[in-house]
Coordinates of C-alpha atoms in Angstrom, one line a residue:
M25 CA -63.6 -65.3 -43.7
Q26 CA -60.1 -64.1 -44.6
P27 CA -58.1 -62.9 -41.6
K28 CA -57.3 -59.2 -41.5
A29 CA -55.3 -59.0 -38.3
F30 CA -54.1 -61.1 -35.4
A31 CA -53.5 -60.5 -31.7
F32 CA -50.3 -62.0 -30.2
D33 CA -50.8 -63.3 -26.6
K34 CA -47.5 -62.6 -25.0
T35 CA -48.3 -64.9 -22.0
A36 CA -49.5 -67.9 -23.9
K37 CA -47.3 -67.1 -26.9
R38 CA -50.2 -67.8 -29.2
C39 CA -51.7 -65.8 -32.1
H40 CA -55.5 -65.2 -32.4
W41 CA -56.7 -64.5 -35.9
L42 CA -59.1 -61.6 -36.4
S43 CA -61.6 -61.1 -39.2
F44 CA -61.7 -57.3 -38.6
T45 CA -59.4 -54.3 -38.0
S46 CA -59.4 -51.6 -35.4
L47 CA -60.7 -49.1 -38.0
E48 CA -64.0 -50.9 -38.7
N49 CA -67.3 -49.6 -37.4
G50 CA -68.5 -51.3 -34.2
V51 CA -65.0 -52.3 -33.1
R52 CA -64.1 -51.2 -29.6
E53 CA -60.4 -50.8 -28.6
K54 CA -59.1 -51.9 -25.2
H55 CA -55.5 -51.4 -24.1
D56 CA -54.0 -54.6 -22.7
N57 CA -50.3 -55.0 -22.3
A58 CA -50.7 -58.8 -22.5
F59 CA -51.5 -58.6 -26.2
I60 CA -49.9 -57.0 -29.3
L61 CA -52.1 -56.2 -32.3
Y62 CA -50.8 -56.8 -35.8
E63 CA -52.9 -55.6 -38.7
K64 CA -52.5 -56.4 -42.4
K65 CA -51.5 -53.1 -44.1
D66 CA -53.9 -53.7 -47.1
Y67 CA -56.9 -53.3 -44.8
V68 CA -55.8 -50.2 -42.9
Q69 CA -54.0 -48.2 -45.6
N70 CA -56.2 -45.3 -46.9
C71 CA -54.3 -44.6 -50.1
I72 CA -54.1 -46.4 -53.4
I73 CA -51.4 -47.7 -55.8
G74 CA -52.1 -47.0 -59.4
K75 CA -55.8 -47.6 -60.2
G76 CA -56.5 -49.0 -56.7
A77 CA -57.4 -52.5 -57.9
T78 CA -55.9 -53.9 -54.7
Y79 CA -57.4 -51.4 -52.3
K80 CA -59.1 -53.1 -49.3
G81 CA -59.5 -50.1 -46.9
N82 CA -62.8 -49.0 -45.3
I83 CA -63.6 -45.7 -46.9
S84 CA -67.3 -45.8 -47.8
V85 CA -68.3 -42.4 -49.1
T86 CA -68.0 -41.0 -52.7
K87 CA -66.0 -37.9 -53.6
S88 CA -69.2 -35.8 -53.3
G89 CA -70.0 -37.2 -49.9
I90 CA -72.7 -39.8 -50.8
E91 CA -72.8 -42.9 -48.6
C92 CA -72.0 -46.1 -50.6
Q93 CA -74.6 -48.8 -51.1
A94 CA -73.6 -52.2 -49.7
W95 CA -72.2 -54.6 -52.3
N96 CA -74.6 -57.4 -51.2
S97 CA -77.6 -55.2 -51.7
T98 CA -79.5 -54.3 -54.9
I99 CA -81.3 -51.3 -53.4
P100 CA -81.5 -48.7 -54.7
H101 CA -79.4 -49.9 -57.6
E102 CA -79.4 -53.4 -59.1
H103 CA -76.0 -54.9 -60.1
S104 CA -74.2 -58.3 -60.6
Y105 CA -70.9 -57.6 -58.9
R106 CA -69.7 -60.4 -56.6
G107 CA -66.4 -61.1 -54.9
K108 CA -64.7 -61.9 -51.6
D109 CA -63.3 -58.4 -51.3
L110 CA -66.6 -56.6 -52.1
Q111 CA -67.4 -56.3 -48.4
R112 CA -70.0 -54.1 -46.7
N113 CA -70.2 -50.8 -48.6
Y114 CA -66.5 -50.1 -48.9
C115 CA -65.1 -48.4 -52.0
R116 CA -63.5 -50.9 -54.4
N117 CA -62.2 -51.2 -58.0
P118 CA -63.0 -54.9 -58.8
R119 CA -62.2 -54.6 -62.5
G120 CA -59.3 -52.2 -62.4
E121 CA -61.0 -49.4 -64.1
E122 CA -59.6 -45.9 -64.7
G123 CA -60.5 -43.4 -62.0
G124 CA -59.8 -45.6 -59.0
P125 CA -62.1 -47.2 -56.4
W126 CA -65.8 -46.5 -56.6
C127 CA -69.1 -47.8 -55.4
F128 CA -72.8 -47.8 -56.1
T129 CA -74.4 -45.0 -54.1
S130 CA -77.3 -44.9 -51.6
D131 CA -78.8 -42.0 -53.7
P132 CA -81.4 -43.3 -56.2
E133 CA -80.5 -40.5 -58.5
T134 CA -76.8 -41.4 -58.6
R135 CA -76.0 -45.0 -59.7
H136 CA -72.3 -45.0 -59.0
E137 CA -69.4 -42.6 -58.3
V138 CA -65.7 -42.7 -57.6
C139 CA -64.4 -42.3 -54.1
K140 CA -61.9 -39.6 -52.9
I141 CA -58.9 -41.8 -52.0
P142 CA -55.5 -40.2 -52.5
L143 CA -52.6 -41.9 -54.4
C144 CA -49.9 -43.2 -52.0
S145 CA -47.4 -41.3 -54.1
E146 CA -49.2 -38.1 -53.4
V147 CA -50.0 -38.4 -49.7
E148 CA -46.6 -36.9 -48.9
C149 CA -44.5 -35.1 -51.5
M150 CA -40.7 -35.1 -51.6
T151 CA -38.3 -32.2 -51.8
C152 CA -34.9 -32.3 -53.5
N153 CA -33.9 -36.0 -53.8
G154 CA -36.3 -37.2 -51.1
E155 CA -33.9 -38.0 -48.3
G156 CA -36.4 -36.7 -45.8
Y157 CA -39.4 -38.5 -47.4
R158 CA -41.4 -40.5 -44.8
G159 CA -44.6 -41.2 -46.8
P160 CA -46.5 -44.5 -47.3
M161 CA -45.5 -45.3 -50.9
D162 CA -44.6 -49.1 -51.0
H163 CA -44.5 -49.9 -54.7
T164 CA -41.8 -49.0 -57.3
E165 CA -42.4 -46.9 -60.4
T166 CA -43.0 -50.1 -62.4
G167 CA -45.5 -51.5 -59.9
K168 CA -43.4 -54.0 -58.0
E169 CA -44.1 -54.4 -54.3
C170 CA -41.3 -53.3 -52.0
Q171 CA -39.4 -55.7 -49.6
R172 CA -39.6 -54.9 -45.9
W173 CA -36.5 -53.2 -44.6
D174 CA -36.3 -55.5 -41.6
L175 CA -36.2 -58.6 -43.9
Q176 CA -33.2 -60.0 -45.8
R177 CA -35.1 -61.9 -48.5
P178 CA -35.3 -62.1 -51.4
H179 CA -32.5 -59.5 -51.3
R180 CA -29.8 -59.1 -48.6
H181 CA -28.9 -55.5 -47.8
P182 CA -27.1 -53.4 -45.2
F183 CA -29.9 -51.1 -44.3
R184 CA -31.2 -52.6 -41.1
P185 CA -33.7 -50.5 -39.2
E186 CA -32.0 -51.0 -35.8
K187 CA -28.7 -49.8 -37.3
Y188 CA -30.2 -46.7 -38.8
P189 CA -33.1 -45.6 -36.5
D190 CA -33.3 -42.1 -38.1
K191 CA -33.8 -43.3 -41.7
G192 CA -37.5 -44.0 -41.4
F193 CA -37.2 -47.7 -42.3
D194 CA -40.9 -48.4 -41.4
D195 CA -42.5 -51.5 -43.0
N196 CA -41.6 -51.6 -46.7
Y197 CA -42.0 -47.9 -47.6
C198 CA -39.8 -46.2 -50.2
R199 CA -36.9 -44.3 -48.7
N200 CA -33.6 -42.7 -49.8
P201 CA -31.0 -43.6 -47.1
D202 CA -27.9 -43.3 -49.4
G203 CA -28.4 -40.1 -51.4
K204 CA -29.7 -41.6 -54.6
P205 CA -31.5 -39.2 -57.0
R206 CA -34.9 -40.1 -55.4
P207 CA -36.5 -42.6 -53.0
W208 CA -36.3 -46.3 -53.8
C209 CA -36.7 -49.8 -52.3
Y210 CA -35.7 -53.4 -52.6
T211 CA -38.4 -55.4 -54.4
L212 CA -40.1 -58.7 -53.9
D213 CA -39.0 -59.8 -57.4
P214 CA -35.9 -62.1 -57.0
N215 CA -34.7 -60.9 -60.4
T216 CA -35.0 -57.1 -59.6
P217 CA -32.9 -56.1 -56.5
W218 CA -34.2 -52.6 -56.3
E219 CA -36.0 -49.9 -58.2
F220 CA -36.9 -46.2 -57.8
C221 CA -40.3 -45.1 -56.6
S222 CA -42.6 -42.6 -58.3
I223 CA -43.3 -39.9 -55.7
K224 CA -44.8 -36.4 -56.3
T225 CA -42.4 -33.5 -55.9
C226 CA -43.5 -30.7 -53.6
G227 CA -44.5 -27.5 -55.3
Q228 CA -43.4 -24.6 -53.2
G229 CA -42.2 -22.0 -55.7
E230 CA -39.2 -24.0 -56.7
G231 CA -39.9 -23.2 -60.4
Y232 CA -40.0 -19.5 -59.8
R233 CA -37.7 -17.7 -62.3
G234 CA -38.9 -14.1 -61.9
T235 CA -36.9 -11.0 -61.2
V236 CA -38.1 -10.0 -57.7
N237 CA -35.0 -8.9 -55.7
T238 CA -36.3 -7.3 -52.6
I239 CA -37.7 -8.7 -49.3
W240 CA -40.9 -7.7 -47.6
S241 CA -39.2 -4.7 -45.9
G242 CA -37.8 -3.4 -49.2
I243 CA -34.2 -4.3 -48.6
E244 CA -32.3 -5.4 -51.7
C245 CA -31.0 -9.0 -52.0
Q246 CA -27.4 -10.0 -51.9
R247 CA -25.9 -11.6 -55.0
W248 CA -25.6 -15.4 -54.8
D249 CA -22.0 -15.3 -56.1
S250 CA -21.0 -12.8 -53.4
Q251 CA -19.9 -13.6 -49.8
V252 CA -20.4 -10.1 -48.4
P253 CA -22.0 -9.0 -46.2
H254 CA -23.1 -12.7 -45.5
Q255 CA -21.1 -15.8 -46.1
H256 CA -22.9 -18.9 -47.4
N257 CA -22.3 -22.0 -49.6
F258 CA -25.3 -21.6 -51.9
T259 CA -23.3 -21.0 -55.1
R260 CA -24.2 -21.9 -58.7
E261 CA -21.5 -24.6 -58.6
N262 CA -23.1 -26.3 -55.6
F263 CA -26.7 -25.9 -56.9
K264 CA -26.4 -26.2 -60.6
C265 CA -30.1 -26.7 -61.3
K266 CA -31.5 -24.1 -59.0
D267 CA -30.9 -21.0 -61.2
L268 CA -28.9 -19.1 -58.6
R269 CA -28.2 -16.1 -60.9
E270 CA -27.6 -12.6 -59.8
N271 CA -29.4 -12.1 -56.5
Y272 CA -32.8 -13.4 -57.3
C273 CA -34.8 -14.8 -54.4
R274 CA -34.4 -18.6 -54.1
N275 CA -34.9 -21.4 -51.6
P276 CA -32.0 -23.9 -51.5
D277 CA -32.3 -25.5 -48.0
G278 CA -35.9 -25.4 -46.7
A279 CA -34.9 -23.0 -43.8
E280 CA -37.6 -21.8 -41.5
V281 CA -35.5 -19.2 -39.6
P282 CA -32.3 -17.3 -40.4
W283 CA -29.6 -20.0 -40.5
H284 CA -26.2 -18.4 -40.7
L285 CA -24.1 -16.0 -38.8
P286 CA -24.1 -12.5 -40.4
I287 CA -20.7 -11.0 -41.0
Y288 CA -20.8 -7.2 -40.9
K289 CA -18.7 -5.1 -43.3
D290 CA -19.3 -1.4 -44.0
L291 CA -19.7 -1.8 -47.8
D292 CA -21.6 0.3 -50.3
I293 CA -23.7 -2.2 -52.2
S294 CA -26.4 0.2 -53.3
K295 CA -25.4 -0.3 -57.0
V296 CA -25.9 -4.1 -57.1
K297 CA -28.4 -4.9 -59.8
K298 CA -30.5 -7.9 -61.0
N299 CA -30.9 -9.4 -57.5
Y300 CA -34.0 -11.4 -58.2
C301 CA -35.9 -13.7 -55.8
R302 CA -35.8 -17.4 -56.3
N303 CA -36.8 -20.7 -54.5
P304 CA -34.2 -23.3 -55.5
D305 CA -34.7 -25.5 -52.4
D306 CA -38.5 -25.9 -52.2
D307 CA -39.0 -23.7 -49.1
A308 CA -42.5 -24.0 -48.0
H309 CA -43.0 -20.3 -47.8
G310 CA -41.8 -19.4 -51.3
P311 CA -39.0 -17.5 -53.0
W312 CA -36.3 -15.7 -50.9
C313 CA -32.9 -14.1 -51.1
Y314 CA -30.0 -12.8 -49.1
T315 CA -30.4 -9.2 -48.1
S316 CA -28.1 -6.2 -48.2
N317 CA -28.8 -5.6 -44.5
P318 CA -26.0 -7.1 -42.3
K319 CA -28.5 -7.4 -39.5
M320 CA -31.0 -9.4 -41.6
P321 CA -29.2 -12.3 -43.4
W322 CA -32.1 -13.3 -45.6
D323 CA -35.9 -12.9 -45.9
Y324 CA -38.8 -13.9 -48.1
C325 CA -39.9 -11.8 -51.0
R326 CA -43.3 -10.2 -51.6
I327 CA -44.6 -12.2 -54.5
S328 CA -48.3 -12.8 -55.1
R329 CA -49.6 -16.3 -55.9
C330 CA -50.8 -16.9 -59.5
D331 CA -54.5 -16.7 -60.0
N332 CA -54.8 -20.4 -60.8
D333 CA -52.6 -21.6 -57.9
P334 CA -54.9 -23.6 -55.5
V335 CA -52.4 -24.0 -52.7
S336 CA -53.4 -22.4 -49.4
M337 CA -51.3 -21.9 -46.3
M338 CA -53.6 -24.0 -44.1
S339 CA -56.7 -26.1 -44.7
S340 CA -59.6 -25.9 -42.3
L341 CA -59.4 -28.2 -39.3
D342 CA -62.3 -30.5 -38.6
I343 CA -61.6 -31.1 -35.0
P344 CA -63.9 -33.5 -33.1
I345 CA -65.4 -31.8 -30.1
I346 CA -67.4 -32.8 -27.0
P347 CA -69.0 -30.9 -24.2
C348 CA -66.9 -29.7 -21.2
A349 CA -65.7 -32.7 -19.2
S350 CA -65.1 -32.9 -15.5
T351 CA -61.8 -34.1 -14.0
K352 CA -61.2 -37.5 -12.6
H353 CA -58.3 -36.9 -10.3
L354 CA -57.5 -34.3 -7.6
R355 CA -54.5 -32.1 -7.9
V356 CA -51.2 -33.5 -6.8
V357 CA -48.3 -31.0 -6.3
N358 CA -45.6 -33.2 -7.9
G359 CA -47.8 -35.0 -10.3
I360 CA -48.9 -38.6 -10.8
P361 CA -48.0 -41.0 -13.6
T362 CA -50.5 -41.1 -16.4
Q363 CA -52.1 -44.2 -17.8
P364 CA -50.7 -45.4 -21.2
D365 CA -54.0 -44.6 -22.9
K366 CA -53.4 -40.8 -23.2
G367 CA -52.9 -41.2 -26.9
W368 CA -53.1 -37.5 -27.7
M369 CA -49.9 -36.7 -25.9
V370 CA -47.0 -35.9 -28.3
S371 CA -43.3 -35.8 -27.7
L372 CA -41.5 -33.2 -29.9
K373 CA -37.9 -34.0 -30.6
D374 CA -35.2 -31.9 -32.1
R375 CA -32.3 -34.0 -33.6
G376 CA -33.5 -36.9 -31.5
R377 CA -33.8 -35.0 -28.2
H378 CA -37.2 -34.3 -26.5
F379 CA -37.7 -30.6 -26.0
C380 CA -41.5 -30.0 -25.8
G381 CA -44.9 -31.6 -25.5
G382 CA -47.9 -31.2 -27.7
S383 CA -51.4 -32.5 -28.3
L384 CA -52.8 -34.3 -31.4
V385 CA -55.8 -32.2 -32.4
K386 CA -56.3 -33.9 -35.8
E387 CA -54.8 -36.9 -37.5
D388 CA -52.1 -34.6 -39.1
W389 CA -52.0 -31.6 -36.8
V390 CA -50.3 -31.1 -33.4
L391 CA -50.9 -28.1 -31.1
T392 CA -48.0 -26.8 -29.0
A393 CA -46.5 -23.7 -27.5
K394 CA -44.9 -20.9 -29.7
Q395 CA -42.1 -20.4 -27.1
C396 CA -40.9 -24.0 -27.8
F397 CA -39.7 -23.0 -31.3
L398 CA -38.5 -19.5 -30.5
S399 CA -36.2 -20.9 -27.8
R400 CA -35.0 -23.7 -30.1
Y401 CA -33.8 -21.3 -32.8
L402 CA -31.9 -19.3 -30.2
F403 CA -30.3 -22.4 -28.8
H404 CA -29.0 -23.6 -32.2
F405 CA -27.8 -20.1 -33.2
L406 CA -25.7 -19.9 -30.0
Q407 CA -24.5 -23.5 -30.4
D408 CA -23.2 -22.9 -33.9
L409 CA -21.7 -19.5 -32.8
L410 CA -19.7 -21.1 -30.0
A411 CA -18.5 -23.8 -32.3
G412 CA -17.1 -21.2 -34.7
S413 CA -19.6 -21.9 -37.5
H414 CA -20.5 -19.2 -39.9
L415 CA -23.4 -21.1 -41.3
L416 CA -26.5 -22.0 -39.2
Q417 CA -28.5 -24.7 -41.1
H418 CA -31.4 -25.4 -39.0
N419 CA -34.9 -26.2 -40.3
L420 CA -38.0 -28.4 -39.9
K421 CA -36.1 -31.5 -41.0
D422 CA -34.5 -31.6 -37.5
Y423 CA -37.9 -32.0 -35.8
Q424 CA -40.0 -35.1 -35.3
A425 CA -43.3 -35.8 -33.5
W426 CA -43.3 -39.0 -31.5
L427 CA -46.8 -40.5 -30.8
G428 CA -48.0 -43.6 -29.0
I429 CA -45.2 -43.5 -26.3
H430 CA -45.3 -43.4 -22.5
N431 CA -41.7 -42.8 -21.6
V432 CA -39.6 -40.3 -23.7
E433 CA -36.4 -41.7 -22.3
R434 CA -37.2 -45.2 -23.6
A435 CA -39.3 -44.3 -26.6
H436 CA -37.3 -46.4 -29.1
E437 CA -38.3 -49.5 -27.2
E438 CA -42.1 -48.9 -27.3
K439 CA -44.1 -51.1 -29.6
H440 CA -46.8 -48.7 -30.6
K441 CA -44.7 -45.6 -31.4
Q442 CA -45.3 -43.6 -34.5
V443 CA -42.5 -41.2 -35.6
L444 CA -43.6 -38.5 -38.0
N445 CA -41.8 -35.6 -39.6
I446 CA -43.1 -32.0 -39.4
S447 CA -43.8 -30.4 -42.8
Q448 CA -45.2 -27.1 -41.8
L449 CA -45.3 -24.7 -38.9
V450 CA -48.2 -22.2 -38.5
Y451 CA -48.0 -19.6 -35.8
G452 CA -51.1 -18.5 -33.9
P453 CA -52.5 -14.9 -34.0
E454 CA -50.4 -12.1 -32.5
G455 CA -50.4 -12.1 -28.8
S456 CA -51.0 -15.9 -28.5
D457 CA -48.5 -18.6 -27.5
I458 CA -49.7 -21.4 -29.8
V459 CA -48.2 -23.1 -32.8
L460 CA -49.8 -25.7 -35.1
L461 CA -47.5 -28.3 -36.5
K462 CA -48.5 -30.0 -39.8
L463 CA -47.4 -33.7 -39.8
S464 CA -45.9 -35.1 -43.0
R465 CA -48.6 -37.8 -43.0
P466 CA -51.6 -38.5 -40.8
A467 CA -51.1 -40.5 -37.6
V468 CA -52.8 -43.9 -37.5
S469 CA -55.4 -44.1 -34.7
N470 CA -55.0 -47.2 -32.4
N471 CA -54.9 -48.1 -28.8
A472 CA -51.9 -45.9 -28.2
V473 CA -52.6 -42.9 -30.5
A474 CA -55.9 -40.9 -30.5
I475 CA -57.1 -37.3 -31.1
I476 CA -57.6 -35.2 -28.0
R477 CA -61.2 -34.4 -27.2
L478 CA -61.8 -30.7 -27.2
P479 CA -64.7 -28.7 -25.6
I480 CA -67.3 -27.1 -27.9
S481 CA -67.0 -23.4 -28.8
G482 CA -68.5 -21.2 -26.1
C483 CA -68.1 -23.7 -23.4
T484 CA -67.5 -22.0 -20.0
I485 CA -65.8 -23.5 -17.0
P486 CA -66.9 -22.1 -13.6
D487 CA -64.5 -20.6 -11.2
G488 CA -63.0 -23.0 -8.6
I489 CA -63.0 -26.0 -10.9
T490 CA -59.9 -28.2 -10.4
C491 CA -58.3 -29.1 -13.7
S492 CA -55.6 -31.7 -14.7
V493 CA -52.6 -30.7 -16.7
Y494 CA -50.7 -33.4 -18.6
G495 CA -47.1 -33.2 -19.5
W496 CA -43.7 -35.0 -19.8
G497 CA -41.4 -35.3 -16.9
H498 CA -40.7 -37.0 -13.6
T499 CA -43.4 -37.0 -10.8
G500 CA -40.7 -36.2 -8.2
S501 CA -39.7 -32.9 -10.0
K502 CA -40.9 -29.6 -8.8

């Protein structure tokens, strides 16, 4: 049987080949510092390239939710398909047909059906030229497989992961470290040094060209070609393709909070016309504009979604739940070190610095405290103010979620770390102190990363029960 992974024994310095991966049914994971698990990406990647002819993942249900029939079975449907990659009942595309991977179904009334497996180019979209793209696309637009960033063959290059730790040089995924028009990679073809990758562009109202020119509170927008009452660098000369005409709402920088220092001048700007809303920088919340209120530099515009626009602010969360659990440890005033298997603990970093913790509640969602982000904005605002800056450019691109780590101060050295960007921030209801963070791509479950187990709805905890609280810090701290 073809190996799918291997475990490296650090003590004996030997490799043990494995015919299965950590994602297969029946496999039990055990954390052991003496071994390092390496898995072949083809067998753990749950997205497809092109028609998915090379897909070897373990998805085994169709797009309508029907369980697949095993390939070595002729019940309930007879067939003649054979092949070494037609294992168990996993979705496959053995003949490279249109539509992607499929399977015979376990429903006698439905012979076969395609499976719902996303394209790697659409798992994570890119904004602008994709410098912040951290998705799993690993083939070029012509279908060539990418060269790993930590290898120097067949093409030598200067982009070493250890030299540029913030560029996302994971594996052989497409990236844009040098400001090219879009993400690219070196290829495995000796005759083709590099090529661009085909990655979906995010659709967040960047194509809006309407004439809305007021924010939610009714305040008129400031003209883009004016520097009063607010100074900015978002001019038509700097953003030639963003339609920054008049004062229409636009979105040139992906900001999540006001990002520049307002400069007050007592001016009569009531006669300013044609100040329309626009979204030139793909802001996740839609078109915006500068306002004519010196105390409110900019705001979003009240524009309804088109009737045929399927995009929603937040999909429902299918969170795994279990009954209430009892604690295993008594309370210790100054805390005790946790075991490395608390894979749901997340370190949130702002510009590379840890500032808050969180919990992984779904593969692509992290729960944290609202106060973490309110205080971060104030910090950056004051920091830029003291530095004499009149432009505060602070947005979600500065934030990262670190998973699979045990020591935030030495996180870069940890083997199982996963560093994911944050693509969306959803505040909890009024009066709450929670925020949900949407990760740019799903975290990969393994020995060091796992979803937290939550109690079922309606579960009650009696008074007097001792609970454990997990967090980041030193056990000697008060």
